[in-house]
PDB file of C-alpha atoms in Angstrom:
ATOM      1  CA  UNK G   1     -20.135  70.558  62.215  1.00 92.00           C
ATOM      2  CA  UNK G   2     -17.086  71.715  64.120  1.00 95.00           C
ATOM      3  CA  UNK G   3     -14.461  73.709  62.115  1.00 96.00           C
ATOM      4  CA  UNK G   4     -11.562  71.242  61.100  1.00 96.00           C
ATOM      5  CA  UNK G   5      -8.097  72.327  62.454  1.00 97.00           C
ATOM      6  CA  UNK G   6      -4.915  70.991  60.908  1.00 97.00           C
ATOM      7  CA  UNK G   7      -1.552  71.015  62.230  1.00 97.00           C
ATOM      8  CA  UNK G   8       1.280  69.999  59.649  1.00 97.00           C
ATOM      9  CA  UNK G   9       4.911  69.184  59.773  1.00 98.00           C
ATOM     10  CA  UNK G  10       6.848  68.967  56.566  1.00 97.00           C
ATOM     11  CA  UNK G  11      10.628  68.678  55.731  1.00 98.00           C
ATOM     12  CA  UNK G  12      12.144  68.200  52.533  1.00 98.00           C
ATOM     13  CA  UNK G  13      14.947  68.632  49.984  1.00 98.00           C
ATOM     14  CA  UNK G  14      15.093  69.304  46.296  1.00 97.00           C
ATOM     15  CA  UNK G  15      17.771  69.777  43.761  1.00 97.00           C
ATOM     16  CA  UNK G  16      18.824  69.929  40.077  1.00 96.00           C
ATOM     17  CA  UNK G  17      21.841  68.672  38.352  1.00 94.00           C
ATOM     18  CA  UNK G  18      22.318  69.141  34.528  1.00 92.00           C
ATOM     19  CA  UNK G  19      19.082  68.063  32.982  1.00 94.00           C
ATOM     20  CA  UNK G  20      17.647  66.113  36.057  1.00 96.00           C
ATOM     21  CA  UNK G  21      15.571  67.680  38.791  1.00 97.00           C
ATOM     22  CA  UNK G  22      14.320  65.961  41.975  1.00 97.00           C
ATOM     23  CA  UNK G  23      12.574  66.443  45.318  1.00 98.00           C
ATOM     24  CA  UNK G  24      12.015  64.484  48.426  1.00 98.00           C
ATOM     25  CA  UNK G  25       9.666  65.373  51.330  1.00 98.00           C
ATOM     26  CA  UNK G  26       8.283  63.759  54.412  1.00 98.00           C
ATOM     27  CA  UNK G  27       5.051  65.096  56.340  1.00 98.00           C
ATOM     28  CA  UNK G  28       2.781  64.481  59.311  1.00 98.00           C
ATOM     29  CA  UNK G  29      -0.665  66.324  59.706  1.00 98.00           C
ATOM     30  CA  UNK G  30      -2.927  65.880  62.551  1.00 98.00           C
ATOM     31  CA  UNK G  31      -6.531  67.145  62.027  1.00 97.00           C
ATOM     32  CA  UNK G  32      -8.908  67.910  64.999  1.00 97.00           C
ATOM     33  CA  UNK G  33     -12.668  67.673  64.018  1.00 97.00           C
ATOM     34  CA  UNK G  34     -12.036  66.122  60.715  1.00 96.00           C
ATOM     35  CA  UNK G  35     -15.035  65.828  58.764  1.00 95.00           C
ATOM     36  CA  UNK G  36     -15.995  62.290  57.145  1.00 93.00           C
ATOM     37  CA  UNK G  37     -18.954  61.167  55.085  1.00 91.00           C
ATOM     38  CA  UNK G  38     -20.824  58.399  57.096  1.00 88.00           C
ATOM     39  CA  UNK G  39     -22.824  56.216  55.068  1.00 81.00           C
ATOM     40  CA  UNK G  40     -26.057  56.160  57.239  1.00 80.00           C
ATOM     41  CA  UNK G  41     -28.997  56.295  54.934  1.00 77.00           C
ATOM     42  CA  UNK G  42     -31.531  53.561  53.932  1.00 77.00           C
ATOM     43  CA  UNK G  43     -30.098  53.581  50.255  1.00 78.00           C
ATOM     44  CA  UNK G  44     -26.350  53.172  49.247  1.00 75.00           C
ATOM     45  CA  UNK G  45     -24.770  56.511  48.914  1.00 76.00           C
ATOM     46  CA  UNK G  46     -26.895  58.088  51.378  1.00 85.00           C
ATOM     47  CA  UNK G  47     -25.741  59.592  54.545  1.00 87.00           C
ATOM     48  CA  UNK G  48     -24.266  62.390  56.532  1.00 90.00           C
ATOM     49  CA  UNK G  49     -21.171  64.273  57.363  1.00 93.00           C
ATOM     50  CA  UNK G  50     -19.644  64.141  61.194  1.00 93.00           C
ATOM     51  CA  UNK G  51     -16.566  65.237  62.897  1.00 95.00           C
ATOM     52  CA  UNK G  52     -14.180  62.876  64.028  1.00 95.00           C
ATOM     53  CA  UNK G  53     -12.113  64.042  67.050  1.00 96.00           C
ATOM     54  CA  UNK G  54      -8.629  63.242  65.559  1.00 97.00           C
ATOM     55  CA  UNK G  55      -7.221  61.758  62.447  1.00 97.00           C
ATOM     56  CA  UNK G  56      -3.699  61.774  61.146  1.00 98.00           C
ATOM     57  CA  UNK G  57      -1.873  61.524  57.635  1.00 98.00           C
ATOM     58  CA  UNK G  58       1.832  60.757  57.469  1.00 98.00           C
ATOM     59  CA  UNK G  59       4.013  60.122  54.321  1.00 98.00           C
ATOM     60  CA  UNK G  60       6.688  60.574  52.092  1.00 98.00           C
ATOM     61  CA  UNK G  61       6.798  61.706  48.626  1.00 98.00           C
ATOM     62  CA  UNK G  62       9.388  62.033  45.935  1.00 98.00           C
ATOM     63  CA  UNK G  63       9.585  62.698  42.151  1.00 98.00           C
ATOM     64  CA  UNK G  64      12.486  62.772  39.456  1.00 98.00           C
ATOM     65  CA  UNK G  65      12.483  64.354  36.158  1.00 96.00           C
ATOM     66  CA  UNK G  66      15.081  63.953  33.184  1.00 96.00           C
ATOM     67  CA  UNK G  67      15.022  66.110  30.139  1.00 93.00           C
ATOM     68  CA  UNK G  68      16.970  64.908  26.955  1.00 89.00           C
ATOM     69  CA  UNK G  69      17.984  67.987  24.855  1.00 83.00           C
ATOM     70  CA  UNK G  70      14.492  69.513  24.701  1.00 82.00           C
ATOM     71  CA  UNK G  71      13.060  66.553  22.735  1.00 90.00           C
ATOM     72  CA  UNK G  72      12.131  64.197  25.403  1.00 94.00           C
ATOM     73  CA  UNK G  73      10.979  64.304  29.075  1.00 95.00           C
ATOM     74  CA  UNK G  74      11.144  61.489  31.458  1.00 96.00           C
ATOM     75  CA  UNK G  75       9.215  61.845  34.777  1.00 97.00           C
ATOM     76  CA  UNK G  76       8.393  59.549  37.809  1.00 98.00           C
ATOM     77  CA  UNK G  77       6.781  60.151  41.103  1.00 98.00           C
ATOM     78  CA  UNK G  78       6.112  58.199  44.258  1.00 98.00           C
ATOM     79  CA  UNK G  79       4.140  58.660  47.575  1.00 98.00           C
ATOM     80  CA  UNK G  80       3.619  56.709  50.387  1.00 98.00           C
ATOM     81  CA  UNK G  81       0.921  57.738  52.892  1.00 97.00           C
ATOM     82  CA  UNK G  82      -0.751  56.428  56.181  1.00 97.00           C
ATOM     83  CA  UNK G  83      -3.943  58.049  56.856  1.00 97.00           C
ATOM     84  CA  UNK G  84      -5.448  56.771  60.027  1.00 98.00           C
ATOM     85  CA  UNK G  85      -8.168  57.503  62.700  1.00 97.00           C
ATOM     86  CA  UNK G  86      -6.781  58.714  66.031  1.00 97.00           C
ATOM     87  CA  UNK G  87      -9.509  58.032  68.234  1.00 95.00           C
ATOM     88  CA  UNK G  88     -12.310  55.368  68.915  1.00 94.00           C
ATOM     89  CA  UNK G  89     -15.705  56.041  67.398  1.00 93.00           C
ATOM     90  CA  UNK G  90     -18.807  54.058  66.648  1.00 94.00           C
ATOM     91  CA  UNK G  91     -20.391  54.937  63.234  1.00 92.00           C
ATOM     92  CA  UNK G  92     -23.359  53.821  61.337  1.00 88.00           C
ATOM     93  CA  UNK G  93     -22.640  51.386  58.344  1.00 88.00           C
ATOM     94  CA  UNK G  94     -26.096  49.667  57.623  1.00 86.00           C
ATOM     95  CA  UNK G  95     -24.838  47.932  54.653  1.00 86.00           C
ATOM     96  CA  UNK G  96     -21.714  46.392  56.028  1.00 90.00           C
ATOM     97  CA  UNK G  97     -21.972  42.785  56.419  1.00 92.00           C
ATOM     98  CA  UNK G  98     -20.015  42.750  59.847  1.00 93.00           C
ATOM     99  CA  UNK G  99     -21.961  45.701  61.432  1.00 92.00           C
ATOM    100  CA  UNK G 100     -23.876  45.083  64.734  1.00 93.00           C
ATOM    101  CA  UNK G 101     -27.002  47.232  65.127  1.00 91.00           C
ATOM    102  CA  UNK G 102     -25.994  48.970  61.711  1.00 88.00           C
ATOM    103  CA  UNK G 103     -22.961  50.441  63.323  1.00 91.00           C
ATOM    104  CA  UNK G 104     -19.267  49.535  63.312  1.00 94.00           C
ATOM    105  CA  UNK G 105     -16.388  50.251  65.944  1.00 96.00           C
ATOM    106  CA  UNK G 106     -13.568  52.047  64.483  1.00 96.00           C
ATOM    107  CA  UNK G 107     -10.295  51.987  66.504  1.00 97.00           C
ATOM    108  CA  UNK G 108      -7.304  54.343  66.570  1.00 97.00           C
ATOM    109  CA  UNK G 109      -4.892  53.015  63.849  1.00 97.00           C
ATOM    110  CA  UNK G 110      -7.697  51.972  61.437  1.00 97.00           C
ATOM    111  CA  UNK G 111      -7.118  53.449  57.886  1.00 97.00           C
ATOM    112  CA  UNK G 112      -9.118  56.063  56.375  1.00 96.00           C
ATOM    113  CA  UNK G 113     -11.249  54.716  53.384  1.00 94.00           C
ATOM    114  CA  UNK G 114     -10.404  55.997  50.049  1.00 93.00           C
ATOM    115  CA  UNK G 115      -6.992  56.809  50.734  1.00 95.00           C
ATOM    116  CA  UNK G 116      -4.460  54.447  49.166  1.00 97.00           C
ATOM    117  CA  UNK G 117      -1.158  53.846  50.886  1.00 97.00           C
ATOM    118  CA  UNK G 118       0.993  53.929  47.634  1.00 98.00           C
ATOM    119  CA  UNK G 119       0.723  55.892  44.473  1.00 98.00           C
ATOM    120  CA  UNK G 120       2.966  56.095  41.554  1.00 98.00           C
ATOM    121  CA  UNK G 121       3.331  57.817  38.182  1.00 98.00           C
ATOM    122  CA  UNK G 122       5.603  57.318  35.097  1.00 98.00           C
ATOM    123  CA  UNK G 123       5.531  59.589  32.078  1.00 97.00           C
ATOM    124  CA  UNK G 124       7.215  60.075  28.938  1.00 96.00           C
ATOM    125  CA  UNK G 125       6.741  63.078  26.764  1.00 95.00           C
ATOM    126  CA  UNK G 126       8.358  63.615  23.379  1.00 95.00           C
ATOM    127  CA  UNK G 127       8.382  67.082  21.755  1.00 92.00           C
ATOM    128  CA  UNK G 128       7.918  66.335  18.251  1.00 90.00           C
ATOM    129  CA  UNK G 129       7.762  70.052  17.064  1.00 88.00           C
ATOM    130  CA  UNK G 130       7.433  73.375  18.570  1.00 84.00           C
ATOM    131  CA  UNK G 131       3.920  73.060  19.003  1.00 88.00           C
ATOM    132  CA  UNK G 132       3.417  69.189  19.145  1.00 93.00           C
ATOM    133  CA  UNK G 133       4.094  66.969  21.980  1.00 94.00           C
ATOM    134  CA  UNK G 134       3.102  63.257  22.495  1.00 96.00           C
ATOM    135  CA  UNK G 135       3.369  61.060  25.324  1.00 96.00           C
ATOM    136  CA  UNK G 136       2.317  58.118  27.530  1.00 97.00           C
ATOM    137  CA  UNK G 137       1.868  57.995  31.234  1.00 97.00           C
ATOM    138  CA  UNK G 138       1.335  54.965  33.803  1.00 98.00           C
ATOM    139  CA  UNK G 139      -0.596  55.760  37.036  1.00 97.00           C
ATOM    140  CA  UNK G 140      -0.734  53.148  39.696  1.00 98.00           C
ATOM    141  CA  UNK G 141      -1.964  53.089  43.349  1.00 97.00           C
ATOM    142  CA  UNK G 142      -2.563  50.264  45.884  1.00 98.00           C
ATOM    143  CA  UNK G 143      -5.658  48.958  47.212  1.00 96.00           C
ATOM    144  CA  UNK G 144      -7.932  50.787  49.611  1.00 96.00           C
ATOM    145  CA  UNK G 145     -10.660  50.560  51.924  1.00 95.00           C
ATOM    146  CA  UNK G 146     -14.214  51.380  50.693  1.00 91.00           C
ATOM    147  CA  UNK G 147     -16.192  54.222  52.596  1.00 88.00           C
ATOM    148  CA  UNK G 148     -18.368  52.437  54.890  1.00 88.00           C
ATOM    149  CA  UNK G 149     -15.584  50.094  56.136  1.00 92.00           C
ATOM    150  CA  UNK G 150     -13.933  52.535  58.285  1.00 94.00           C
ATOM    151  CA  UNK G 151     -13.232  49.775  60.798  1.00 95.00           C
ATOM    152  CA  UNK G 152     -11.001  48.086  58.246  1.00 96.00           C
ATOM    153  CA  UNK G 153     -12.952  44.777  58.659  1.00 96.00           C
ATOM    154  CA  UNK G 154     -13.172  43.612  55.038  1.00 96.00           C
ATOM    155  CA  UNK G 155     -10.355  43.237  52.283  1.00 95.00           C
ATOM    156  CA  UNK G 156      -9.216  46.273  50.592  1.00 95.00           C
ATOM    157  CA  UNK G 157     -10.161  47.043  46.905  1.00 95.00           C
ATOM    158  CA  UNK G 158      -7.568  45.826  44.552  1.00 96.00           C
ATOM    159  CA  UNK G 159      -4.744  47.953  43.492  1.00 97.00           C
ATOM    160  CA  UNK G 160      -4.850  49.147  39.799  1.00 97.00           C
ATOM    161  CA  UNK G 161      -3.009  51.007  37.130  1.00 98.00           C
ATOM    162  CA  UNK G 162      -4.108  53.315  34.401  1.00 97.00           C
ATOM    163  CA  UNK G 163      -2.374  53.846  31.305  1.00 97.00           C
ATOM    164  CA  UNK G 164      -2.763  57.211  29.137  1.00 97.00           C
ATOM    165  CA  UNK G 165      -1.577  58.326  25.642  1.00 97.00           C
ATOM    166  CA  UNK G 166      -2.020  61.820  24.650  1.00 96.00           C
ATOM    167  CA  UNK G 167      -1.083  64.124  22.017  1.00 96.00           C
ATOM    168  CA  UNK G 168      -1.184  68.045  22.317  1.00 95.00           C
ATOM    169  CA  UNK G 169      -1.024  70.405  19.299  1.00 95.00           C
ATOM    170  CA  UNK G 170      -0.695  74.129  20.043  1.00 93.00           C
ATOM    171  CA  UNK G 171      -2.759  76.036  17.397  1.00 93.00           C
ATOM    172  CA  UNK G 172      -2.357  79.448  18.524  1.00 92.00           C
ATOM    173  CA  UNK G 173      -0.834  81.065  21.763  1.00 89.00           C
ATOM    174  CA  UNK G 174      -4.329  80.742  23.462  1.00 93.00           C
ATOM    175  CA  UNK G 175      -5.729  77.677  21.712  1.00 95.00           C
ATOM    176  CA  UNK G 176      -4.523  74.058  22.182  1.00 95.00           C
ATOM    177  CA  UNK G 177      -5.881  70.712  20.987  1.00 95.00           C
ATOM    178  CA  UNK G 178      -5.860  67.597  23.028  1.00 95.00           C
ATOM    179  CA  UNK G 179      -6.418  64.058  22.258  1.00 95.00           C
ATOM    180  CA  UNK G 180      -6.128  61.724  25.207  1.00 94.00           C
ATOM    181  CA  UNK G 181      -6.595  57.680  25.090  1.00 95.00           C
TER     182      UNK G 181
END
C-alpha cells in the first residue's frame, strides 16, 4: 500500500460569554492514496485493503454549552460532513446484488461508506454533590452507505438515535465509579 497523504484547510471561530461557550468550524480534507477496505473475500467480512487515488471530506462542525451556577451543564453539537470518492475506480464487491462480474463501478462524488452526513449530540448533566453527577445524552446520526456499496447503488441504512443515562461518583482522587444505561 502507498502512504496516504492528507491536505487540510480549516477555519473557525469560538467564543465565550458569561456561562456559555461555543465554536463553529468548517474544513476540507483531500487525501491522496487513501486506504479503504474492499469486501472481496468468499465470505462476508473477508477482504483486503487498497489505495484509492483521491478522496475528500468537507464539513461544518459546531457546538454550544451553557452552565447554570455549577449545578447544571447543557451541551449540544452538530456536524455535517460530505465524504466522497474523487476518482473513478472499479472494486470487488461479490455480495452486492447489482455487481457485474462481482465488481461495482465507483464514480467521483459517490459517498464513502460508513460516514454519515449528519451527526448530533445533546446532553444535560446535573452536579448533585461535589463528587456525584448524573446526566442524560442523546446521540443521533443520519443514514449511511454500507461498506461494499461504495458506488451508492442501494439505499442507505436508516438514521438512528441512542439515549444514554449515567451517574458518576468520585470515590477518591484516583477512583471513580460509573453506571451507564
